[in-house]
Amino acid sequence: MHPTHCPSSVAPSAATPAAQGYVMPAEFAPHDACWMLWPQRPDTWRLGAKPAQQAFVAVASAIAESETVYVGVNDDQYENARHQLPAHVRVVELSSNDAWMRDVGPTFLVHPDKGLALVDWEFNAWGGLKDGLYFPWDKDRRIRPKIAEMLGIPCFDVEVVLEGGAIHVDGEGTLITTEECLLNPNRNPGMDRATMERRLQDSLGIQKVIWLPRGCYLDETDGHVDNLCCFVGPAEVALTWCDDDTDPEYAICREARAVLEASTDAKGRTITVHPLPQPGPLTIAEDEASGIDRLASSHPRRPGDRMAASYVNFYIGNRVVVMPQLDPRHDATVMDILARLFPDRRVVGVPAREILLGGGNIHCITQQQPRP
Amino acid sequence: MHPTHCPSSVAPSAATPAAQGYVMPAEFAPHDACWMLWPQRPDTWRLGAKPAQQAFVAVASAIAESETVYVGVNDDQYENARHQLPAHVRVVELSSNDAWMRDVGPTFLVHPDKGLALVDWEFNAWGGLKDGLYFPWDKDRRIRPKIAEMLGIPCFDVEVVLEGGAIHVDGEGTLITTEECLLNPNRNPGMDRATMERRLQDSLGIQKVIWLPRGCYLDETDGHVDNLCCFVGPAEVALTWCDDDTDPEYAICREARAVLEASTDAKGRTITVHPLPQPGPLTIAEDEASGIDRLASSHPRRPGDRMAASYVNFYIGNRVVVMPQLDPRHDATVMDILARLFPDRRVVGVPAREILLGGGNIHCITQQQPRP
């Protein structure tokens, strides 16, 4: 039922990662690299994925300013990706069903002596055969073990359905997630909150889980936390924000803020919340929807559908923060806020509507490899 | 006409490898690793490639005794390869059309300061659309640049059609090849011997080319030198040998011996030749041929066809020599000879008829990565 996908060549001992002293660092801790995938499938990305590929190139280029970027690509797009990406980006063959490296890629751990390792979660394409976003997801499922083999690092097989975008950590013992996603029956039916907390503690070396009720309105990932809020430093959280009380997002962000401000982190600190205005609301245009293949097995993209747009979906690199540009009415404001929150990093804006049209944003298409 | 396949991320300067001080080391020099590919195509390998896969596992296991072994595999065979190969072999995704890493893989170079690099030759599946062994060869063609990207090393694009099995070097300035292959119009039409020598010198840092007229009888590679003879040390060459004057091989090996013994190497030394008795002659059995798919675009394997079997097609690892077991009448004799020629290495025999049935042998399916 639960085959071990992790390569035995780098099989760790039976003890849990936490018991061995591994922990998941915060995204704002130093990185050795960033991993991405190359967008390709025409039922996710309009016009044969060409506009999305340009956006991914811009994201990779921005991140590559301060860390090595690996872009994994299916063989049939290898030459095109190599030609489109800048010279210093490392293009490696890594078959995938789509391009969401945050969710299908490794959750990296570090150990003071043993160095780097990764967690290989179960994956069911955001909800399985009934609720999931596409079928099949066999290539996605092999990505984590393949990266473990390439890097020659231990791979911990954890029998929990979890995507990387469903969690955020501060690297000091605290994890934030949403009930909507991690306790969803379409992920781990029958697993209660206490069991899930224990698995997260065992797998990631965290001590405390802060549960937010829901993610962003209409988020097709079932409420990934990485589209709603994120740690920008210890005890500091950026949260998407909506002041229109007729918008369903209004209640969601207030509810999240209340939970965050009523919580303390693993070190007992009160959490400060930094609101980021939400873009839009943004909807799929007629000519955008018409450029997308419509298949029975994949999530439909219809004209007029509201997208789960959020500025929180940015990437924290070593010396840059790469943020999505989504709405001219708010882009500059958000850039100013992020520049203030990250005084030691340059904030780079990338036009990201093409990524949003695929169902996620910059954080969803990246995965940091921490420096041990 | 000649697209650059080498990734620009590791593009070397315009000067030739030799001008920059790179040289190709001998196979008997120390290695960091060995690269292989996973056999799969049913028109080359009988019974869905399962017997060949077992033979490849045995070869990889033997080599992995004394160096890291990477096995590149198409995504659809990734899980099977991972399960069949021993734990300490590194399985990486690397799409290919077939499994001849010697010929489609990198020719590695080393530099005293700059470390490792590789040459990316042109490739036309051993003879192109008319004489070649299969079509298409697009995945094979991308293997060298992909490995350069994975290792993060410079990749020198050389516009010469050449397979790794067509050359042997002593690492001290001498290269051996065959006219039948390198001067064949199906490889580099219009390129004369002097031009070819210059390209080899520029690309590999060698000074002298020893030209043997022909490779083994019926060798479908058009006479690759690596099935005929190889350096076992400086100024020492092992040569396949036939004492039956009714066999076409009889003249071929005598002719090669005469050229070798009349030559001096780049350092002016006379070459000593060590004959290895040839196996067989071996032919394809009825039940072997019947297990192979017959396609229009691939080289046919017919019952009764003689195979180009040779014991010279072995691999020199760091502390092992891995030799093909092909004929019980000669296996032990050859093992004794190799043990004498390689007193510091353990000689490991691997049953290799299944590899031979595919058209090559242990040397053809391996490629050493030298230690800089």
XYZ file of C-alpha atoms in Angstrom:
744
model
C 0.000 0.000 0.000
C 2.790 2.391 0.858
C 5.770 1.457 -1.285
C 9.081 2.932 -0.255
C 10.153 5.293 -2.983
C 13.301 6.470 -1.258
C 16.418 5.054 -2.877
C 18.017 2.466 -0.695
C 21.465 3.769 -1.624
C 20.983 6.609 0.788
C 18.612 4.950 3.219
C 18.831 6.476 6.655
C 18.569 4.460 9.837
C 15.140 3.601 11.176
C 15.083 6.386 13.779
C 13.016 9.442 12.880
C 14.802 12.509 11.505
C 14.060 14.437 14.696
C 15.418 11.641 16.899
C 18.617 11.757 14.873
C 18.933 15.509 15.270
C 17.767 16.693 11.848
C 15.695 19.876 11.607
C 14.017 21.801 8.778
C 15.547 25.301 8.580
C 13.533 28.447 7.890
C 13.374 29.708 4.328
C 15.173 32.872 5.466
C 18.206 30.818 6.644
C 21.144 30.507 4.181
C 20.640 28.356 1.056
C 23.015 26.349 -1.077
C 20.568 26.230 -3.972
C 17.011 26.566 -5.202
C 15.186 23.849 -7.153
C 12.538 24.531 -9.788
C 10.738 22.601 -12.539
C 10.010 23.619 -16.118
C 6.331 24.295 -16.975
C 5.066 22.379 -19.967
C 1.636 20.792 -19.804
C -0.891 22.541 -22.048
C -3.844 21.813 -19.756
C -2.243 23.915 -16.989
C -0.302 26.548 -18.937
C -1.841 28.524 -21.762
C -0.416 28.784 -25.269
C 1.763 25.718 -24.992
C 3.260 27.053 -21.743
C 5.372 29.636 -23.588
C 4.232 32.663 -21.529
C 4.675 30.670 -18.304
C 8.130 29.547 -19.394
C 9.114 33.202 -19.765
C 7.863 33.923 -16.250
C 9.749 30.927 -14.854
C 12.906 32.148 -16.606
C 12.464 35.529 -14.910
C 12.013 33.866 -11.507
C 15.028 31.582 -11.993
C 17.138 34.525 -13.142
C 16.212 36.612 -10.134
C 16.916 33.822 -7.644
C 20.174 32.933 -9.399
C 21.493 36.350 -8.378
C 22.411 34.912 -5.001
C 22.233 31.103 -5.122
C 22.604 28.187 -7.535
C 19.342 27.418 -9.326
C 18.567 23.913 -10.643
C 15.712 23.601 -13.106
C 14.421 20.068 -13.600
C 12.972 19.365 -17.017
C 11.391 16.536 -18.979
C 13.664 15.259 -21.726
C 11.425 16.506 -24.532
C 11.746 20.089 -23.281
C 15.414 19.834 -22.265
C 16.897 21.673 -25.228
C 14.284 24.407 -25.162
C 14.718 24.970 -21.430
C 18.486 25.056 -21.849
C 18.193 27.682 -24.554
C 15.679 29.839 -22.694
C 17.322 29.809 -19.276
C 20.377 31.931 -18.557
C 23.790 30.330 -18.755
C 24.435 30.087 -15.031
C 21.206 28.186 -14.281
C 21.806 24.416 -14.033
C 19.352 22.458 -16.175
C 18.962 18.828 -15.121
C 16.710 16.079 -16.417
C 13.933 15.408 -13.934
C 10.639 14.180 -15.322
C 7.543 15.707 -13.778
C 3.809 15.856 -14.375
C 3.732 19.596 -13.743
C 5.981 22.312 -12.349
C 5.176 22.785 -8.642
C 8.546 22.067 -7.048
C 7.425 23.418 -3.665
C 4.865 20.657 -3.438
C 6.516 17.727 -5.213
C 10.116 18.568 -4.336
C 12.140 17.703 -1.255
C 11.584 19.095 2.199
C 15.235 19.471 3.104
C 16.582 18.896 6.593
C 19.957 19.731 8.070
C 22.031 18.112 10.812
C 24.999 19.777 12.514
C 27.321 16.848 11.717
C 25.612 14.726 9.067
C 24.705 17.634 6.768
C 21.797 17.543 4.350
C 18.892 15.055 4.113
C 15.372 15.200 2.764
C 11.864 14.062 3.587
C 9.919 12.173 0.930
C 6.235 12.621 1.739
C 3.398 10.808 0.072
C 1.796 12.801 -2.752
C -1.663 12.538 -4.333
C -1.835 15.612 -6.589
C -3.587 17.789 -3.989
C -6.424 15.478 -3.133
C -6.253 12.127 -4.896
C -8.395 10.603 -7.601
C -11.555 12.461 -6.610
C -10.378 15.896 -5.424
C -6.918 16.094 -6.986
C -5.896 18.491 -9.748
C -4.631 16.016 -12.304
C -3.992 12.344 -12.986
C -1.552 10.631 -13.144
C 1.114 12.006 -10.823
C 3.654 9.192 -11.186
C 6.534 11.360 -12.394
C 5.975 13.936 -9.655
C 6.119 11.101 -7.140
C 9.654 10.121 -8.176
C 11.172 13.608 -7.968
C 12.191 13.561 -4.303
C 14.003 10.191 -4.401
C 15.700 11.226 -7.647
C 17.040 14.403 -6.072
C 18.268 12.388 -3.088
C 20.194 10.134 -5.517
C 21.619 13.089 -7.426
C 22.815 14.788 -4.261
C 23.782 11.512 -2.579
C 21.920 12.366 0.633
C 19.650 10.369 2.978
C 15.967 10.255 2.061
C 13.419 9.772 4.839
C 10.251 8.101 3.618
C 7.303 9.543 5.587
C 3.877 8.009 5.020
C 1.961 11.244 5.271
C 0.357 12.959 2.274
C 1.815 16.456 2.428
C 2.918 19.072 -0.085
C 5.709 21.494 0.749
C 3.361 24.461 0.336
C 1.208 23.159 3.189
C 3.793 24.064 5.854
C 6.001 26.944 6.883
C 8.599 26.777 9.663
C 10.677 29.335 11.537
C 13.634 26.952 11.961
C 13.352 27.451 15.710
C 10.730 24.834 16.483
C 7.524 26.367 15.110
C 5.428 25.177 12.162
C 2.353 26.898 10.712
C -0.195 25.019 8.665
C -3.917 24.947 7.902
C -6.560 22.495 9.075
C -8.267 22.815 5.707
C -5.305 21.104 4.051
C -3.496 18.867 6.535
C -6.637 17.508 8.206
C -8.518 17.168 4.924
C -9.933 13.652 4.429
C -8.630 13.791 0.838
C -5.051 13.761 2.172
C -4.745 11.590 5.276
C -8.178 10.184 6.097
C -8.485 9.054 9.678
C -5.375 10.849 10.881
C -6.285 13.117 13.788
C -4.635 16.372 14.762
C -2.506 14.870 17.538
C -1.149 12.135 15.270
C -0.402 14.659 12.530
C 1.438 16.885 15.008
C 3.538 13.923 16.142
C 4.432 13.031 12.542
C 5.432 16.634 11.834
C 7.543 16.760 14.992
C 9.203 13.441 14.170
C 9.841 14.365 10.540
C 10.902 18.001 10.788
C 12.371 18.453 14.257
C 9.734 21.037 15.196
C 8.121 21.335 18.621
C 4.975 23.366 18.072
C 2.286 23.465 15.399
C 0.125 26.554 14.924
C -3.105 25.528 13.185
C -4.878 28.117 11.066
C -8.415 27.093 10.080
C -8.369 27.824 6.337
C -6.208 28.982 3.490
C -7.090 31.587 0.849
C -10.512 31.688 -0.741
C -10.852 29.229 -3.647
C -7.291 27.997 -3.309
C -7.374 24.749 -5.273
C -4.657 23.276 -3.054
C -7.225 23.085 -0.237
C -5.750 26.034 1.568
C -1.971 25.817 1.444
C -0.486 28.044 4.109
C 2.148 29.364 1.698
C -0.474 31.351 -0.184
C -1.925 32.791 3.041
C 1.009 33.682 5.281
C 4.696 33.011 5.890
C 7.484 33.594 8.369
C 9.610 36.589 7.431
C 11.748 36.136 10.537
C 11.475 34.599 14.004
C 8.061 35.470 15.460
C 7.285 37.655 12.410
C 4.623 36.575 9.917
C 3.453 38.214 6.682
C -0.261 37.632 6.020
C -2.369 38.377 2.941
C -4.988 40.984 3.797
C -8.371 42.090 2.511
C -10.341 45.130 3.741
C -13.452 44.522 1.662
C -16.033 42.976 3.957
C -18.038 41.697 0.980
C -15.091 39.495 -0.054
C -14.917 35.979 1.431
C -11.198 36.635 1.978
C -12.102 39.277 4.579
C -13.096 36.725 7.210
C -10.328 34.289 6.310
C -7.473 36.701 6.917
C -9.017 38.114 10.095
C -9.495 34.622 11.457
C -5.876 33.757 10.648
C -4.613 36.956 12.242
C -6.564 36.256 15.401
C -5.079 32.776 15.717
C -1.553 33.987 15.024
C -1.754 36.869 17.496
C -3.224 34.615 20.152
C -0.422 32.073 19.684
C 3.115 31.968 20.964
C 5.856 30.252 18.999
C 7.964 27.295 20.165
C 10.238 29.698 22.030
C 7.277 31.341 23.782
C 7.400 34.567 21.756
C 4.307 36.469 20.673
C 3.908 36.605 16.889
C 3.810 39.932 15.046
C 1.629 39.947 11.923
C 2.464 42.086 8.870
C -0.509 42.403 6.505
C 0.103 42.477 2.747
C -2.819 43.881 0.716
C -4.338 41.285 -1.562
C -4.258 41.842 -5.315
C -7.428 42.000 -7.353
C -9.633 40.036 -6.921
C -8.286 38.621 -10.178
C -10.255 36.416 -12.560
C -9.328 34.354 -15.600
C -9.954 36.273 -18.824
C -11.726 34.787 -21.817
C -8.615 34.816 -24.003
C -6.558 33.308 -21.210
C -8.913 30.369 -20.704
C -9.109 29.761 -24.439
C -5.380 29.052 -24.629
C -5.576 26.150 -22.195
C -6.288 22.546 -23.214
C -9.362 21.135 -21.568
C -8.870 17.518 -20.436
C -11.123 15.245 -18.427
C -8.398 14.397 -15.927
C -7.232 17.910 -15.112
C -8.672 20.858 -13.185
C -10.660 23.118 -15.524
C -9.720 26.791 -16.031
C -12.874 28.690 -17.013
C -13.276 32.331 -18.040
C -14.397 34.408 -15.073
C -13.072 31.970 -12.454
C -11.534 33.846 -9.547
C -7.885 32.981 -8.896
C -6.372 32.643 -5.432
C -3.982 35.545 -5.898
C -1.720 36.507 -2.984
C 1.463 38.502 -2.595
C 2.540 36.199 0.248
C 3.558 33.661 -2.354
C 7.124 35.043 -2.692
C 10.535 33.381 -2.413
C 13.179 34.362 0.135
C 16.610 33.887 -1.450
C 20.020 34.462 0.067
C 20.206 38.122 -0.867
C 16.948 38.644 -2.803
C 13.240 38.357 -2.168
C 11.466 37.474 -5.402
C 7.842 38.673 -5.299
C 5.000 38.258 -7.767
C 3.784 41.373 -9.585
C 0.039 40.806 -9.887
C -1.851 44.089 -9.700
C -0.491 47.550 -10.570
C -2.663 49.036 -7.820
C -0.735 47.172 -5.127
C 2.605 45.966 -6.509
C 4.607 49.002 -5.350
C 3.021 49.078 -1.896
C 3.841 45.443 -1.332
C 7.361 45.894 -2.599
C 7.846 48.693 -0.059
C 6.529 46.537 2.772
C 8.781 43.626 1.810
C 11.788 45.926 1.488
C 11.133 47.035 5.052
C 10.644 43.463 6.301
C 13.836 42.277 4.550
C 16.318 45.141 4.979
C 19.302 42.935 4.019
C 17.785 41.688 0.780
C 16.936 43.252 -2.562
C 13.241 42.835 -3.421
C 12.817 41.827 -7.069
C 9.378 41.926 -8.667
C 8.558 39.476 -11.434
C 5.384 39.704 -13.575
C 3.626 36.589 -12.341
C 0.128 36.476 -13.756
C 1.136 33.587 -16.024
C 2.201 31.574 -12.973
C -1.015 32.466 -11.167
C -3.040 31.249 -14.150
C -1.482 27.829 -13.612
C -2.788 27.760 -10.046
C 0.041 28.982 -7.852
C 2.819 31.469 -7.625
C 6.535 32.035 -7.052
C 6.720 30.182 -3.749
C 4.868 27.216 -5.233
C 7.383 26.788 -8.068
C 10.534 26.952 -5.929
C 12.122 24.904 -3.165
C 15.157 26.050 -1.224
C 18.062 23.713 -0.482
C 19.457 24.953 2.828
C 23.154 25.276 3.535
C 23.982 22.716 6.241
C 23.991 22.438 -39.367
C 26.029 21.804 -36.267
C 24.017 23.017 -33.306
C 25.889 23.485 -30.086
C 24.506 20.988 -27.639
C 26.873 21.853 -24.823
C 25.175 23.791 -22.057
C 26.272 27.358 -22.045
C 26.293 27.378 -18.232
C 29.620 25.596 -18.311
C 30.872 26.857 -21.649
C 34.613 26.798 -21.857
C 36.632 29.489 -23.575
C 37.134 29.270 -27.307
C 40.642 27.783 -27.108
C 40.879 24.034 -27.729
C 41.079 21.716 -24.726
C 44.691 20.858 -25.568
C 45.670 24.525 -25.858
C 44.221 25.052 -22.386
C 46.164 22.138 -20.942
C 43.439 19.497 -20.723
C 44.306 15.865 -21.466
C 42.362 12.608 -21.604
C 43.779 10.207 -18.991
C 44.248 6.478 -19.573
C 41.522 4.144 -18.372
C 44.051 2.581 -15.976
C 44.584 5.961 -14.221
C 42.533 6.592 -11.029
C 38.778 7.152 -11.382
C 36.259 9.102 -9.359
C 33.343 7.226 -10.884
C 31.989 5.062 -13.674
C 28.909 5.949 -15.743
C 26.535 3.391 -17.233
C 23.052 3.361 -18.803
C 20.160 0.992 -18.198
C 19.268 -1.390 -21.078
C 15.647 -1.288 -22.086
C 14.773 -1.306 -25.780
C 13.212 -4.581 -26.889
C 14.680 -4.417 -30.416
C 18.214 -4.595 -28.970
C 17.752 -6.688 -25.832
C 15.849 -9.947 -25.834
C 12.923 -10.775 -23.557
C 12.148 -7.173 -22.686
C 15.786 -6.594 -21.710
C 15.392 -8.535 -18.451
C 18.400 -10.871 -18.990
C 20.534 -7.908 -20.092
C 19.451 -5.914 -17.065
C 20.725 -8.727 -14.846
C 24.068 -8.672 -16.649
C 24.294 -4.879 -16.298
C 23.541 -5.206 -12.585
C 26.422 -7.674 -12.282
C 28.785 -5.308 -14.128
C 27.716 -2.302 -12.033
C 28.096 -4.324 -8.843
C 31.599 -5.452 -9.764
C 32.764 -1.944 -10.693
C 31.153 -0.456 -7.587
C 33.625 -2.454 -5.510
C 36.174 0.273 -6.043
C 34.473 3.385 -7.450
C 31.129 5.198 -7.457
C 28.847 3.902 -10.212
C 26.133 6.101 -11.753
C 23.475 4.355 -13.818
C 21.428 6.655 -16.045
C 17.896 5.493 -16.716
C 14.790 6.592 -18.591
C 12.021 7.677 -16.254
C 9.752 4.743 -17.136
C 12.412 2.265 -15.963
C 13.597 4.329 -12.988
C 11.823 2.381 -10.262
C 12.747 -0.984 -11.729
C 16.405 -0.013 -12.102
C 16.442 1.320 -8.544
C 15.055 -1.943 -7.239
C 17.365 -4.169 -9.271
C 20.621 -2.315 -8.678
C 22.487 -2.622 -5.391
C 21.982 0.056 -2.782
C 25.319 1.788 -3.231
C 24.883 2.340 -6.987
C 23.608 5.857 -7.782
C 20.598 5.782 -10.112
C 20.015 9.061 -11.970
C 17.472 10.031 -14.593
C 19.156 10.284 -17.976
C 17.048 9.507 -21.015
C 18.746 7.457 -23.707
C 17.886 5.590 -26.884
C 19.990 2.618 -25.853
C 22.607 1.701 -23.261
C 26.071 2.235 -24.772
C 27.575 4.757 -22.382
C 31.068 4.308 -23.819
C 29.872 5.672 -27.125
C 27.237 8.226 -26.155
C 28.756 9.295 -22.838
C 31.401 11.910 -22.092
C 35.040 11.666 -23.018
C 36.391 13.159 -19.819
C 39.466 15.372 -19.694
C 41.506 16.546 -16.730
C 43.526 19.687 -16.094
C 46.067 20.075 -13.280
C 44.375 23.245 -11.960
C 40.931 23.445 -13.548
C 39.947 19.840 -12.804
C 37.418 17.899 -14.850
C 35.876 18.732 -18.250
C 34.328 16.708 -21.042
C 34.248 16.510 -24.812
C 30.864 16.399 -26.520
C 31.390 14.790 -29.924
C 28.839 14.594 -32.671
C 26.949 11.283 -32.719
C 25.050 9.549 -35.537
C 24.258 6.116 -34.062
C 27.316 4.434 -35.577
C 26.854 5.506 -39.160
C 23.897 7.811 -39.674
C 20.597 7.304 -41.447
C 21.933 4.768 -43.922
C 24.540 2.752 -42.002
C 23.558 3.489 -38.399
C 22.160 0.946 -35.962
C 18.940 2.690 -34.985
C 16.873 5.823 -35.471
C 16.276 8.227 -33.805
C 19.227 8.945 -31.517
C 18.003 12.247 -30.080
C 18.100 11.188 -26.434
C 21.588 9.714 -26.779
C 22.715 13.014 -28.237
C 21.737 14.945 -25.110
C 23.534 12.698 -22.623
C 26.930 14.400 -22.653
C 25.635 17.958 -22.117
C 23.310 16.680 -19.397
C 26.183 15.078 -17.528
C 28.188 18.306 -17.858
C 25.262 20.168 -16.260
C 24.894 17.605 -13.486
C 28.589 17.732 -12.640
C 28.859 21.470 -13.296
C 31.918 21.074 -15.525
C 32.976 22.627 -18.853
C 31.720 20.897 -21.980
C 33.764 21.204 -25.174
C 31.627 20.896 -28.281
C 33.715 19.137 -30.974
C 32.197 18.835 -34.445
C 33.575 15.379 -35.160
C 31.413 12.268 -35.261
C 33.148 9.953 -32.811
C 32.061 7.352 -30.287
C 34.095 6.720 -27.149
C 34.707 3.107 -28.175
C 36.532 4.285 -31.291
C 39.575 5.487 -29.344
C 41.936 4.309 -26.641
C 44.650 6.457 -25.055
C 47.615 5.778 -22.796
C 47.340 9.144 -21.026
C 50.903 9.864 -22.093
C 50.246 11.265 -25.535
C 49.300 8.187 -27.581
C 45.923 7.344 -29.109
C 44.992 4.133 -30.940
C 42.097 3.981 -33.351
C 41.004 2.252 -36.550
C 40.773 3.633 -40.066
C 37.677 1.524 -40.641
C 35.790 3.628 -38.099
C 37.301 7.098 -37.862
C 37.926 7.516 -41.590
C 34.620 5.922 -42.562
C 32.560 8.162 -44.896
C 29.517 7.359 -42.752
C 31.079 9.316 -39.876
C 33.029 12.326 -41.130
C 32.821 12.375 -44.921
C 35.573 14.416 -46.486
C 37.721 14.580 -43.391
C 41.191 13.257 -44.201
C 43.581 11.521 -41.857
C 45.706 14.609 -41.149
C 42.674 16.719 -40.263
C 41.306 13.973 -38.029
C 44.652 13.676 -36.249
C 44.689 17.412 -35.643
C 41.155 17.336 -34.215
C 42.099 14.470 -31.907
C 45.225 16.290 -30.766
C 43.291 19.517 -30.160
C 40.459 17.768 -28.341
C 42.282 15.214 -26.222
C 45.770 16.599 -25.627
C 47.393 13.648 -27.391
C 50.445 13.893 -29.637
C 50.457 10.686 -31.647
C 47.800 8.588 -33.375
C 48.422 4.920 -34.164
C 46.102 3.874 -36.987
C 45.064 0.235 -37.166
C 43.382 -0.679 -40.449
C 40.299 -2.544 -39.220
C 38.424 -3.600 -36.134
C 37.032 -7.062 -35.378
C 35.278 -9.094 -38.044
C 31.599 -8.123 -38.437
C 31.774 -5.509 -35.706
C 28.626 -3.454 -36.356
C 30.315 -0.337 -34.969
C 32.516 -0.277 -38.079
C 35.515 -1.562 -36.208
C 35.703 0.136 -32.834
C 39.197 -0.232 -31.429
C 37.830 -1.074 -27.968
C 36.683 -4.480 -29.199
C 40.033 -5.195 -30.852
C 42.751 -3.992 -28.479
C 43.404 -1.712 -25.515
C 46.176 -0.229 -23.435
C 46.787 -2.206 -20.263
C 49.641 0.103 -19.272
C 52.102 2.472 -20.931
C 53.426 0.830 -24.117
C 51.491 -2.371 -23.280
C 48.515 -3.407 -25.423
C 46.146 -6.375 -25.109
C 44.911 -7.628 -28.508
C 42.208 -10.149 -29.357
C 43.791 -13.172 -31.078
C 42.743 -15.930 -33.436
C 44.888 -18.912 -34.494
C 42.431 -20.398 -36.983
C 43.621 -19.376 -40.437
C 40.181 -20.117 -41.918
C 38.655 -17.393 -39.720
C 38.553 -13.815 -41.124
C 39.702 -12.647 -37.677
C 43.048 -14.384 -38.281
C 44.280 -11.752 -40.717
C 42.743 -8.831 -38.803
C 44.587 -9.495 -35.570
C 47.877 -10.249 -37.309
C 47.624 -7.037 -39.266
C 46.911 -5.069 -36.065
C 49.801 -6.727 -34.264
C 52.175 -5.876 -37.071
C 51.181 -2.207 -36.990
C 51.412 -2.019 -33.206
C 54.816 -3.702 -33.064
C 56.148 -1.507 -35.839
C 54.953 1.647 -34.021
C 56.432 3.604 -31.192
C 54.236 5.521 -28.776
C 54.304 9.296 -28.152
C 57.218 8.801 -25.762
C 59.187 6.792 -28.344
C 58.687 3.430 -26.639
C 58.175 0.186 -28.526
C 54.762 -1.365 -27.855
C 54.469 -4.842 -26.364
C 51.414 -6.807 -27.531
C 49.621 -9.305 -25.258
C 47.301 -11.594 -27.227
C 43.994 -12.693 -25.684
C 42.424 -15.763 -27.328
C 39.127 -14.952 -28.996
C 35.960 -16.660 -27.776
C 33.851 -18.802 -30.072
C 33.212 -17.903 -32.841
C 29.822 -17.259 -31.247
C 26.554 -17.009 -33.157
C 23.044 -15.899 -32.225
C 20.854 -18.890 -31.321
C 17.340 -19.364 -32.658
C 15.707 -18.842 -29.267
C 17.821 -15.770 -28.635
C 16.819 -14.093 -31.882
C 13.160 -14.913 -31.304
C 13.091 -12.849 -28.108
C 14.074 -9.637 -29.893
C 11.579 -7.210 -31.480
C 12.174 -6.745 -35.172
C 11.749 -3.102 -36.241
C 12.406 -1.406 -39.563
C 14.615 1.274 -38.017
C 16.908 -0.951 -35.993
C 19.731 -3.369 -36.794
C 18.335 -6.898 -37.234
C 19.504 -9.813 -35.030
C 19.077 -13.040 -37.003
C 19.597 -16.639 -35.869
C 23.021 -17.856 -36.937
C 24.528 -14.373 -37.251
C 28.094 -14.328 -35.966
C 28.698 -11.874 -33.127
C 31.857 -9.784 -32.771
C 32.882 -11.417 -29.501
C 36.143 -10.305 -27.888
C 37.652 -10.556 -24.429
C 39.390 -7.211 -24.949
C 36.074 -5.520 -24.215
C 36.729 -5.345 -20.440
C 36.650 -2.421 -17.964
C 39.632 -1.305 -15.908
C 38.366 -0.058 -12.548
C 40.334 1.388 -9.656
C 41.020 -1.951 -8.023
C 39.142 -4.388 -10.288
C 39.209 -5.440 -13.904
C 35.724 -6.536 -14.986
C 35.925 -8.992 -17.876
C 33.233 -10.649 -19.959
C 32.758 -14.417 -19.559
C 31.864 -15.568 -23.049
C 33.182 -19.053 -23.712
C 33.957 -21.728 -21.079
C 36.817 -22.962 -23.243
C 38.703 -19.680 -22.849
C 37.309 -17.739 -19.871
C 39.815 -19.095 -17.334
C 42.805 -18.642 -19.628
C 41.905 -15.022 -20.268
C 41.307 -14.390 -16.597
C 44.815 -15.705 -15.872
C 46.359 -13.457 -18.515
C 44.523 -10.394 -17.207
C 45.500 -11.221 -13.628
C 49.125 -11.234 -14.775
C 48.707 -7.968 -16.721
C 46.960 -6.255 -13.785
C 48.809 -7.514 -10.691
C 47.339 -4.757 -8.482
C 43.724 -5.406 -9.434
C 41.257 -8.216 -8.811
C 39.920 -9.665 -12.073
C 36.157 -10.226 -11.858
C 34.399 -12.275 -14.532
C 30.780 -11.461 -15.380
C 28.623 -13.686 -17.629
C 28.270 -11.350 -20.590
C 26.572 -13.170 -23.442
C 23.433 -11.079 -22.915
C 25.478 -7.909 -23.403
C 27.148 -9.369 -26.487
C 23.737 -10.182 -27.958
C 22.986 -6.456 -27.836
C 26.039 -5.730 -29.957
C 28.823 -4.855 -27.551
C 30.342 -5.743 -24.259
C 31.476 -4.512 -20.851
C 33.724 -1.745 -22.151
C 30.956 -0.500 -24.448
C 28.473 -0.059 -21.584
C 30.808 1.824 -19.233
C 32.621 5.151 -19.194
C 35.175 6.084 -16.554
C 35.199 9.499 -14.900
C 38.852 10.150 -14.078
C 40.005 11.638 -10.792
C 41.489 15.074 -11.599
